[in-house]
Every structure is written in C-alpha cells, then in structure tokens.
Amino acid sequence: MSAIAELPTPPPSTVDLPGDLIDNARLDHMQTALANDMSLAESLPKARYQRKMGETELSYFLPSRQIGVNDMYLHLGFKAPERVAKRSRVCTVWAILRLRHPMLCARAELYDYGDVRFIYDAPSSAEDAYCDADANLEYRNQSKDELIDDYLNGPRTLSNTKLSYLIVAETPTSPGLMPTPPRTPSPSSAALFDVEMSSEDDIHVEQQREYELLICAMHFLGDGMALHQFANDLFGLLGGATSDEQLSDMLQAEWRTRWHVAPEECILPAALEDNMPLPPLKFRRVAAQVDFQLSQQRLVGGQVFPRRKHPERHTVVPTVAFPEERTKAILKKCKAHGVSISAALFAICNIAWARMGGGSKAAPTLMYSALNLRPYFTAKRAAPWDSYWHLAIGYFNVVLPSFLPSGTTAERTFWLRARQAKEQSTRAAKSPLVASRTHEMAVERGERARAWAKEDDERDRGTWVPPTPAPSAEQLPEREAVLPARAKASAAALIGLSLLGNLDGIYKHSAFPDTELHTLTTGSRQRHGAMLLFGYTFKGRLWISLGYDSNGFEGDVVGRFWKEALDCVDEFLG
C-alpha cells in the first residue's frame, strides 16, 4: 500500500480536498439551512433508542468481535466527473441514507452473551447527521486491489461503535480518461432554456475520472440484498440530476420528517425472528422441533477440502467476468435445459470436485447457500421507518452424488445434476415450514455462538476448563426413541455458494446517468480456512469469484479446483 494511502482521514470539512471547492452561494445556502436546523434542535432532547439482538443477529455478532469475521463489503468501480464524487456531495448523500437506515449509525453494546443491544442516538439536527456521516467517510489514493486487500486482510475497519463505513478511492497513477461529451438537450428543453448549439466551443466537456467505492457494514446489520439496494439508492442520488443545493434541502427534509417530533416507540428495524412471528402454541413448538431435527438428519455430506493450520489468514478473491455475448449464450443454454445459472453453478462445483478425485465416492457432496426470507416476513413497518437494513437470510442445502457414472456422457450428467440442484433449491424455498425451521435454526445458531464466545473469552483470560465429557449411550437410562434411529453420517459441507442472481434488476443504471458503473465485487472478512463462491450477473456480464483463505488449504488444491470449475464452465455452458 502506498504511503499516501496510510495517511489518516482528513478532519470533517466541506472544502478539504482538491476539486471540492464550493462557491459562496452554495455555502450560504447550506449554512443558512443548517443554522435553521440548529435553532430548531436546541429545544429538542437527544432521543435514544435500543433493542436486544435476536438469535440470528447474535450468531453473527459474537464471532465477529476479535478479527471482524463476516464484516461485509461491496466494491463498485465507476467513472464519473469530479463534481459527482467530491467529498461534500458524497457526504450529503451518505448522511441522507444514514437517516433513512438508522441501523447503520447504531452501535453494539454487549451486556452478556445473551444480551447484546443496538443503541441508536438520533441526530439532533441535519448538521449533526452530516458530521456523523463525514466521520464515517474516508477518501484514499488506492487501487481496487489494494482497497479490497486492506479491508479483507488488514486491520479491522469496523468496530462495535462503527457498524458501517464508506470509502472512496482513486488510483494515484491512473491515466486521465477521455472527456465525456455532454448529453444532447431535446428541442423542447433547448427552447425552454434558450440553449444555443451553434458552436462546439460553447459546450463544456467534463473530464471522466475513475473511482473505487467500498461500502462496509457488519453482517448482523443486514445481508447482501440490503447492500445492493443501498448501493443503487446511493448512486441514484449521487449520479442523478439532483443538484448539490437540492441534496442539502433533501437532507433537511429527511431529518425533519423523522426527528422534528421524535417517536416514543423504538424506530429500529425488528430482528429477523420478530419479522416472521409464529403462534405461541405448545404443540406447534414441539412439532417444529421434531421437523427440524428430522430435516437436519437428512443432511448428509462428508466431502471437504483438505485444510492446514496456519497462524496467518489471507483471503484472496480471484474473479472472472464473461463478455456480454457469451453471457447471453450461457443464460440461453441454461434456459433451454430448464435451469438457472445458480443451479448450474452447484453442478459446476460438484463435477469439478468429482473430476479432481476428492474424497470417498460413497460420501455425497453437500453445499449450502443463502435463502432470501423477505417474502416470508409478515410484520411490516410503516414509512418512514421501513428500512430494508435488517437481516433476512436463512440457509438451504443441496446434496449431489460425488461420483461420475459410467455409460453416459459428462454433459448429460452435468445437466441432470443441475436439475437436481434446482429441484432441491425450489423445494427449500417453497416449503411451508420455512418459518418454523428458521426459528429453530436461529435458536441453535445462537446457542452455539454463545458457547463458542464464552470459550474464546475464557481462553484469552487463561481460565478455560474443558467441559465434562457427555455420558455414553450405555450410561444413559433406556427410553423409547422419539425419532427414528439413523446411522450417524457426516454433515460436513464442501463449499458455500452466494448466488445473487441478476443484479441488473436492482441497479437502475438509467437513473444515474452521470456515473458509469463497470465493476462489482463483494464478500466479507473470513475466518481461517473459509471458502465461498459467488455468482451473479452485472452490466449484462456473468461474474464468478472464489473468496478463500490462501493459507488455509493444503498444497494447490484450491487452485486446481478453481481451474477445473472454469474448465467446466467452458465445457458445459459454452
């Protein structure tokens, strides 16, 4: 990383960076509005809101405390005129969105392993919101790769008092880009504003610059869908037709809408479990527990990448983006075989691992992925407190054979496995028991996280004592089995897949004509020996990336798997 990149963030200011000079009229407008806000806020008490974390939020928070495991990031590379990315404009937009989504400005306080709370102090004015946003905004001179590597492998960016952060970077050695010609006005607008188009010398041509944006957020605040929707909203304000003055007015309006009269009830979004409540019936609870245990027993895996212990974790994210024409051909071929690209990626991983000659052929290949739970939410918040920044993910599993059958072609086997993955994914998403299984999984994950957090803290203090071994089956009194007897089998997963689908359905590129998004990568800080494959389409292109700990696996096993997976894409998808 360059010496420039290591410099601290400049103090909050509206004129602290080159290219961020604001004319006096702009400053007067902003100062007058903020002064009005301050006089209004002087008589208002500082409002504070808090709520306890739910079980799913706890399961993400507790493991994150030491090195930031699961801290999310979303990187977007874009081109824009310098006026679009100047600090004052970005900070105003960042402040507006933080007002709309209070979880981004909250902090986390641990009182006990089962009692961790979100604490949110409402801003006393629009100026207060702007200053808070500025304190969580950083400008750097860094390349994309340096930016992401610092976040994944360097000191932790986020903390319990800084749950979100925004970084804008520009490569210091990047060559100047070709100027972008202005948009041609329509005849009606030319007549309205008396625009003369007689000479090219009269046209102001803006210089396009390359920027890298990194949105950082704790995973217990929300999920990937929240990140992408947030990025779309950010660019809609940043790269749209709204002027700096209008954005300043919007910040005032957003604050007044929410805090001119502070609500008495908690305004923080509810926990995942509270968004999909279940009837408090004892029989339903028992039935849900039995169903959950039976569903967990059906998860049989056993295929794993050989790992090694290493004191240093180092995450790398090799990424491949396919051209638009090839992406169209791939999607067309998937459709012809009745599957989505997401189902095909499960089959890609399965066939690639089988061709590598991984583990025992008798053990199936188990893979897991996230399930969007928003369609199952029954509790809705009214505007303006209907923030989408909250957790809304569960998990489902896909189990496929680990052998390659003889007597048939590899292509027939591939598309059969893809259809099997689709069937299992559909069955998980459409199950009437999604809500009850989510609640049971939340309880299990929460209990596990609390036990591990307590052990980690005791190990750090040197007070940990190994638990007393559980009694063997022979030592337990005989009793009638409630669940059918099943032979014990490994439920170890080979790999996790984050399948984001068509992100062009979220990013409304036409809504921000002053910015051109061209690159998107996403992921999170990982634990030792972690691995996650990402697949999505963006700007009409298919993107596949593999985030993994390069120090956590034996030899070149991951490199060989990645090469085999890309070879399978070439062979089966075209």
mmCIF file of N, CA and C in Angstrom, residues 5 12 19 83 96 135 204 254 277 309 317 363 370 389 398 401 450 457 500 509 562:
data_model
loop_
_atom_site.group_PDB
_atom_site.id
_atom_site.type_symbol
_atom_site.label_atom_id
_atom_site.label_comp_id
_atom_site.label_asym_id
_atom_site.label_seq_id
_atom_site.Cartn_x
_atom_site.Cartn_y
_atom_site.Cartn_z
ATOM 1 N N ALA A 5 -1.781 6.275 0.993
ATOM 2 C CA ALA A 5 -2.970 5.555 1.465
ATOM 3 C C ALA A 5 -2.979 5.393 2.967
ATOM 4 N N PRO A 12 -13.385 16.416 9.394
ATOM 5 C CA PRO A 12 -14.608 16.790 8.688
ATOM 6 C C PRO A 12 -14.543 18.210 8.165
ATOM 7 N N GLY A 19 -10.617 19.861 -5.764
ATOM 8 C CA GLY A 19 -11.807 19.609 -6.565
ATOM 9 C C GLY A 19 -13.082 19.712 -5.757
ATOM 10 N N ARG A 83 -17.002 16.456 -10.085
ATOM 11 C CA ARG A 83 -18.032 17.119 -9.285
ATOM 12 C C ARG A 83 -18.974 16.110 -8.629
ATOM 13 N N ILE A 96 -27.956 11.424 4.130
ATOM 14 C CA ILE A 96 -29.377 11.177 3.833
ATOM 15 C C ILE A 96 -29.720 9.707 4.031
ATOM 16 N N ALA A 135 -17.664 11.719 9.584
ATOM 17 C CA ALA A 135 -16.735 10.990 10.439
ATOM 18 C C ALA A 135 -16.620 9.528 10.043
ATOM 19 N N HIS A 204 -19.404 22.761 -22.710
ATOM 20 C CA HIS A 204 -18.465 22.395 -21.653
ATOM 21 C C HIS A 204 -18.305 20.875 -21.627
ATOM 22 N N GLU A 254 -35.330 15.194 5.217
ATOM 23 C CA GLU A 254 -35.271 13.848 5.792
ATOM 24 C C GLU A 254 -35.176 13.926 7.315
ATOM 25 N N PRO A 277 -43.180 -13.836 12.901
ATOM 26 C CA PRO A 277 -43.630 -14.451 14.162
ATOM 27 C C PRO A 277 -44.473 -15.697 13.926
ATOM 28 N N LYS A 309 -3.333 -25.906 9.197
ATOM 29 C CA LYS A 309 -3.288 -24.836 10.182
ATOM 30 C C LYS A 309 -2.183 -23.856 9.822
ATOM 31 N N VAL A 317 -9.479 -13.277 -3.697
ATOM 32 C CA VAL A 317 -10.765 -13.394 -4.397
ATOM 33 C C VAL A 317 -10.538 -13.368 -5.913
ATOM 34 N N ALA A 363 -19.389 -40.853 -0.140
ATOM 35 C CA ALA A 363 -19.921 -39.709 0.605
ATOM 36 C C ALA A 363 -20.447 -38.663 -0.368
ATOM 37 N N ALA A 370 -27.508 -19.222 0.712
ATOM 38 C CA ALA A 370 -28.425 -18.373 1.483
ATOM 39 C C ALA A 370 -29.806 -18.361 0.838
ATOM 40 N N TRP A 389 -32.557 -2.244 5.892
ATOM 41 C CA TRP A 389 -31.316 -2.704 6.531
ATOM 42 C C TRP A 389 -31.654 -3.535 7.763
ATOM 43 N N VAL A 398 -27.872 -28.216 -0.741
ATOM 44 C CA VAL A 398 -28.005 -29.035 -1.942
ATOM 45 C C VAL A 398 -27.043 -30.206 -1.793
ATOM 46 N N PRO A 401 -24.505 -36.435 -5.749
ATOM 47 C CA PRO A 401 -23.541 -37.545 -5.711
ATOM 48 C C PRO A 401 -22.121 -37.057 -6.004
ATOM 49 N N ARG A 450 -23.034 -18.473 21.499
ATOM 50 C CA ARG A 450 -22.785 -18.087 22.894
ATOM 51 C C ARG A 450 -21.752 -19.008 23.544
ATOM 52 N N ASP A 457 -13.418 -16.226 25.122
ATOM 53 C CA ASP A 457 -13.050 -15.241 26.138
ATOM 54 C C ASP A 457 -12.298 -15.888 27.286
ATOM 55 N N LEU A 500 -26.322 -14.467 -6.200
ATOM 56 C CA LEU A 500 -27.020 -13.185 -6.100
ATOM 57 C C LEU A 500 -27.981 -12.928 -7.247
ATOM 58 N N HIS A 509 -29.466 1.590 -13.785
ATOM 59 C CA HIS A 509 -28.363 2.382 -14.340
ATOM 60 C C HIS A 509 -28.845 3.665 -15.014
ATOM 61 N N TRP A 562 -10.400 -24.422 -8.707
ATOM 62 C CA TRP A 562 -10.819 -23.219 -9.433
ATOM 63 C C TRP A 562 -10.613 -23.396 -10.935
#
